[in-house]
XYZ file of N, CA and C in Angstrom:
432
model
N 66.198 114.636 118.659
C 66.013 114.976 117.260
C 65.260 113.885 116.521
N 64.637 112.969 117.234
C 63.882 111.920 116.585
C 64.710 110.716 116.177
N 66.024 110.721 116.427
C 66.860 109.572 116.084
C 66.681 108.491 117.126
N 66.553 107.235 116.676
C 66.419 106.149 117.655
C 67.707 105.964 118.443
N 67.560 105.638 119.706
C 68.725 105.387 120.554
C 68.534 104.032 121.211
N 69.610 103.281 121.290
C 69.550 101.984 121.932
C 69.207 100.893 120.946
N 69.021 99.705 121.460
C 68.700 98.568 120.619
C 68.598 97.316 121.450
N 68.353 96.207 120.772
C 68.207 94.920 121.445
C 69.479 94.080 121.389
N 70.435 94.463 120.531
C 71.673 93.709 120.373
C 72.852 94.630 120.654
N 73.728 94.199 121.546
C 74.934 94.960 121.892
C 76.126 94.035 121.734
N 77.151 94.508 121.033
C 78.382 93.747 120.883
C 79.547 94.679 121.186
N 80.377 94.302 122.150
C 81.562 95.079 122.508
C 82.794 94.190 122.397
N 83.835 94.697 121.782
C 85.108 94.001 121.691
C 86.198 94.980 122.114
N 87.016 94.578 123.069
C 88.073 95.445 123.572
C 89.359 94.645 123.719
N 90.464 95.276 123.417
C 91.776 94.684 123.672
C 92.645 95.784 124.269
N 93.388 95.438 125.321
C 94.236 96.425 125.995
C 95.570 95.781 126.336
N 96.646 96.481 126.044
C 97.975 96.026 126.402
C 98.537 97.010 127.423
N 98.868 96.513 128.606
C 99.396 97.366 129.668
C 100.850 97.047 129.968
N 101.578 98.054 130.415
C 102.995 97.896 130.737
C 103.342 98.844 131.883
N 104.264 98.427 132.767
C 104.614 99.263 133.919
C 105.452 100.470 133.505
N 105.157 101.606 134.140
C 105.976 102.814 133.945
C 106.731 103.174 135.229
N 106.067 102.999 136.377
C 106.716 103.283 137.646
C 106.153 102.348 138.713
N 106.985 101.411 139.126
C 106.632 100.425 140.152
C 105.227 99.874 139.910
N 104.430 99.779 140.982
C 103.066 99.268 140.841
C 102.051 100.408 140.882
N 102.532 101.628 140.715
C 101.668 102.799 140.850
C 101.199 103.338 139.497
N 102.061 103.335 138.500
C 101.752 103.957 137.210
C 101.991 102.960 136.077
N 100.951 102.761 135.265
C 101.040 101.862 134.106
C 100.577 102.601 132.857
N 101.145 102.257 131.731
C 100.703 102.762 130.440
C 99.873 101.694 129.752
N 98.985 102.106 128.850
C 98.168 101.155 128.091
C 98.001 101.633 126.655
N 97.881 100.675 125.769
C 97.420 100.892 124.401
C 96.152 100.060 124.261
N 95.160 100.559 123.531
C 93.909 99.809 123.427
C 93.244 99.976 122.077
N 92.374 99.022 121.783
C 91.463 99.066 120.645
C 90.084 98.761 121.215
N 89.134 99.631 120.977
C 87.754 99.444 121.416
C 86.857 99.406 120.189
N 85.886 98.527 120.199
C 84.926 98.481 119.104
C 83.586 98.009 119.646
N 82.542 98.359 118.932
C 81.224 97.939 119.369
C 80.132 98.396 118.430
N 78.946 97.849 118.673
C 77.774 98.242 117.902
C 76.535 98.007 118.732
N 75.478 98.730 118.381
C 74.146 98.537 118.961
C 73.183 98.500 117.790
N 72.355 97.457 117.756
C 71.379 97.296 116.672
C 70.065 96.802 117.243
N 69.028 96.882 116.417
C 67.730 96.361 116.830
C 67.632 94.852 116.658
N 68.426 94.287 115.760
C 68.376 92.843 115.535
C 69.701 92.384 114.948
N 69.845 91.085 114.840
C 71.058 90.553 114.227
C 70.900 90.418 112.723
N 69.723 90.758 112.193
C 69.526 90.638 110.749
C 69.504 92.008 110.111
N 68.369 92.429 109.624
C 68.244 93.634 108.825
C 68.586 94.896 109.603
N 69.382 95.759 108.992
C 69.723 97.012 109.649
C 68.569 98.003 109.608
N 67.603 97.803 108.703
C 66.472 98.726 108.647
C 65.252 98.209 109.385
N 65.353 97.026 109.959
C 64.285 96.524 110.805
C 63.171 95.778 110.097
N 63.194 95.663 108.764
C 62.152 94.929 108.048
C 62.641 93.518 107.771
N 61.857 92.530 108.203
C 62.195 91.183 107.776
C 61.532 90.950 106.412
N 61.826 89.839 105.786
C 61.345 89.617 104.425
C 59.823 89.564 104.355
N 59.169 88.987 105.382
C 57.711 88.930 105.387
C 57.090 90.315 105.436
N 57.626 91.183 106.281
C 57.116 92.556 106.375
C 57.367 93.303 105.078
N 58.524 93.091 104.494
C 58.845 93.720 103.215
C 57.819 93.323 102.151
N 57.535 92.019 102.069
C 56.574 91.541 101.058
C 55.174 92.078 101.312
N 54.771 92.206 102.588
C 53.463 92.782 102.911
C 53.390 94.224 102.408
N 54.459 94.994 102.625
C 54.486 96.381 102.137
C 54.469 96.434 100.619
N 55.153 95.486 99.989
C 55.138 95.425 98.523
C 53.704 95.262 98.022
N 52.952 94.343 98.640
C 51.560 94.111 98.206
C 50.708 95.366 98.417
N 50.919 96.066 99.538
C 50.149 97.293 99.792
C 50.458 98.360 98.755
N 51.683 98.395 98.278
C 52.051 99.381 97.262
C 51.613 98.968 95.867
N 51.126 97.742 95.733
C 50.643 97.293 94.432
C 51.738 96.816 93.513
N 52.873 96.405 94.051
C 53.948 95.918 93.191
C 53.579 94.544 92.645
N 53.703 94.369 91.353
C 53.464 93.046 90.803
C 54.567 92.088 91.232
N 54.195 90.837 91.433
C 55.137 89.773 91.782
C 56.058 90.142 92.944
N 55.507 90.383 94.171
C 56.375 90.691 95.296
C 57.317 89.549 95.631
N 56.882 88.324 95.355
C 57.740 87.163 95.534
C 57.670 86.339 94.259
N 58.769 85.661 93.926
C 58.695 84.808 92.737
C 57.565 83.780 92.901
N 56.729 83.663 91.879
C 55.642 82.697 91.904
C 54.382 83.183 92.597
N 54.415 84.348 93.239
C 53.233 84.876 93.928
C 52.272 85.456 92.890
N 50.964 85.437 93.177
C 50.020 86.012 92.220
C 50.224 87.518 92.096
N 49.964 88.033 90.921
C 50.144 89.469 90.668
C 49.083 90.248 91.434
N 49.518 91.358 92.013
C 48.598 92.231 92.733
C 48.279 93.426 91.845
N 47.050 93.842 91.871
C 46.684 95.037 91.122
C 46.089 96.031 92.096
N 45.861 97.214 91.652
C 45.279 98.240 92.503
C 46.334 99.233 92.932
N 45.890 100.209 93.704
C 46.790 101.254 94.148
C 46.926 102.314 93.075
N 47.403 103.453 93.473
C 47.577 104.547 92.527
C 48.790 104.280 91.632
N 48.877 105.061 90.565
C 50.032 104.947 89.663
C 51.332 105.197 90.436
N 51.306 106.175 91.339
C 52.504 106.491 92.135
C 52.875 105.312 93.041
N 51.876 104.678 93.676
C 52.145 103.523 94.524
C 52.729 102.369 93.715
N 52.172 102.144 92.528
C 52.685 101.055 91.690
C 54.123 101.340 91.269
N 54.420 102.594 90.937
C 55.795 102.948 90.541
C 56.761 102.777 91.705
N 56.363 103.225 92.920
C 57.209 103.020 94.099
C 57.428 101.539 94.354
N 56.368 100.756 94.198
C 56.472 99.315 94.390
C 57.454 98.677 93.422
N 57.470 99.142 92.177
C 58.403 98.587 91.198
C 59.842 98.971 91.540
N 60.053 100.155 92.113
C 61.400 100.621 92.433
C 61.945 100.009 93.723
N 61.038 99.626 94.632
C 61.466 99.099 95.924
C 61.994 97.679 95.758
N 63.145 97.427 96.263
C 63.722 96.090 96.212
C 64.121 95.699 97.617
N 64.073 94.398 97.901
C 64.421 93.923 99.238
C 65.905 94.128 99.499
N 66.214 94.762 100.622
C 67.596 94.979 101.047
C 67.648 94.665 102.525
N 68.299 93.580 102.879
C 68.354 93.221 104.291
C 69.505 93.917 104.998
N 69.939 95.042 104.464
C 71.010 95.799 105.095
C 72.358 95.213 104.759
N 73.385 95.887 105.222
C 74.727 95.398 104.993
C 75.054 94.277 105.956
N 76.283 93.923 105.962
C 76.773 92.920 106.886
C 76.491 93.379 108.313
N 76.312 92.421 109.210
C 76.083 92.723 110.618
C 77.160 93.672 111.149
N 78.389 93.491 110.697
C 79.510 94.272 111.218
C 79.682 95.629 110.539
N 78.845 95.964 109.552
C 78.940 97.278 108.917
C 78.631 98.411 109.893
N 77.858 98.122 110.955
C 77.519 99.144 111.944
C 78.564 99.276 113.044
N 79.612 98.476 112.992
C 80.650 98.485 114.028
C 81.402 99.813 114.012
N 81.660 100.349 115.192
C 82.514 101.526 115.355
C 83.820 101.056 115.991
N 84.951 101.675 115.633
C 86.261 101.251 116.136
C 87.070 102.484 116.514
N 87.775 102.394 117.643
C 88.706 103.458 118.038
C 89.974 102.828 118.603
N 91.059 103.565 118.524
C 92.339 103.139 119.096
C 92.830 104.258 120.002
N 93.692 103.908 120.969
C 94.181 104.953 121.849
C 95.245 104.478 122.812
N 95.552 105.371 123.722
C 96.556 105.112 124.756
C 96.097 105.768 126.039
N 96.697 105.359 127.152
C 96.295 105.953 128.422
C 97.217 105.592 129.555
N 96.859 106.086 130.730
C 97.591 105.834 131.969
C 96.644 105.219 132.989
N 97.177 104.329 133.808
C 96.456 103.768 134.944
C 97.252 104.120 136.193
N 96.603 104.839 137.094
C 97.259 105.283 138.325
C 96.602 104.564 139.491
N 97.399 103.830 140.250
C 96.887 103.118 141.440
C 97.335 103.872 142.679
N 96.345 104.357 143.410
C 96.605 105.051 144.664
C 96.282 104.070 145.785
N 97.251 103.785 146.682
C 97.027 102.776 147.727
C 95.737 102.988 148.523
N 95.334 104.224 148.761
C 94.114 104.485 149.531
C 92.855 103.995 148.800
N 92.912 103.879 147.466
C 91.766 103.412 146.678
C 91.741 101.895 146.556
N 92.740 101.222 147.075
C 92.817 99.766 146.951
C 93.213 99.369 145.544
N 92.530 98.382 144.985
C 92.871 97.876 143.645
C 92.204 98.661 142.519
N 91.472 99.714 142.841
C 90.751 100.485 141.832
C 91.647 101.587 141.265
N 91.982 101.509 139.952
C 92.865 102.530 139.366
C 92.092 103.741 138.841
N 92.791 104.841 138.740
C 92.293 106.007 138.022
C 92.761 105.827 136.581
N 91.855 105.949 135.627
C 92.192 105.751 134.217
C 92.060 107.071 133.464
N 93.101 107.434 132.756
C 93.116 108.603 131.876
C 93.409 108.091 130.473
N 92.469 108.225 129.551
C 92.615 107.656 128.211
C 92.378 108.689 127.125
N 93.111 108.532 126.043
C 92.925 109.309 124.825
C 92.612 108.320 123.716
N 91.440 108.447 123.089
C 91.021 107.534 122.033
C 90.675 108.298 120.767
N 90.926 107.659 119.631
C 90.714 108.298 118.334
C 89.921 107.366 117.428
N 88.806 107.855 116.855
C 87.977 106.990 116.014
C 88.707 106.569 114.738
N 88.600 105.288 114.433
C 89.154 104.737 113.204
C 88.017 104.474 112.218
N 86.888 103.991 112.741
C 85.707 103.740 111.911
C 84.505 104.329 112.627
N 83.873 105.290 111.967
C 82.698 105.940 112.548
C 81.736 106.288 111.437
N 80.576 106.800 111.794
C 79.570 107.229 110.826
C 79.311 108.714 111.006
N 78.817 109.340 109.952
C 78.426 110.744 110.047
C 77.403 110.895 111.163
N 77.560 111.923 111.967
C 76.625 112.177 113.055
C 77.015 111.540 114.367
N 78.038 110.673 114.390
C 78.492 110.074 115.647
C 79.143 111.131 116.522
N 78.827 111.093 117.816
C 79.530 111.951 118.767
C 80.863 111.297 119.083
N 81.916 112.093 119.171
C 83.223 111.538 119.516
C 83.710 112.151 120.820
N 84.401 111.344 121.581
C 84.973 111.763 122.860
C 86.432 111.338 122.833
N 87.347 112.300 122.758
C 88.774 111.991 122.647
C 89.371 111.648 124.006
N 88.949 112.338 125.061
C 89.516 112.119 126.393
C 88.487 111.460 127.306
N 88.949 110.499 128.094
C 88.073 109.812 129.039
C 88.769 109.687 130.385
N 88.037 109.962 131.445
C 88.521 109.817 132.810
C 87.572 108.867 133.531
N 88.126 107.880 134.229
C 87.247 106.998 134.992
C 87.993 106.416 136.182
N 87.212 106.015 137.157
C 87.719 105.260 138.308
C 86.907 103.975 138.321
N 87.553 102.899 137.905
C 86.819 101.633 137.767
C 87.744 100.463 138.035
N 87.165 99.419 138.519
C 87.899 98.204 138.828
C 88.116 97.391 137.558
N 89.317 96.831 137.401
C 89.606 95.953 136.265
C 88.876 94.634 136.420
N 88.594 93.976 135.299
C 87.988 92.647 135.339
C 89.067 91.611 135.559
């Protein structure tokens, strides 16, 4: 749909508390998962201040930077857009963070060795409009 996917910065934070339910075969867990993907550690819209000021000059905004010479030219509409545009380096880095909490089971089958089967139910606590949500997760993965 034209939405960008991926980024250059990835941050994941996870906490999991596990407890035995039946011998060494079945364990319960509670967890908190959070993370974000961004294009940079600064602006959420991808414009640094230099690029912003260059666009301001192209739009004909007077005084794009304090003390800079006034720019003239451009259409009336461009000048009006330039006056309305203000530098916004996005919200806090952590404003894009997504957070979920949940619970699950870890099943260790001796034939699989140390690799457990994980069955998890997670519920979003902080999300954005348009985010896909997955309540149930199944995986076979080795613990760190």
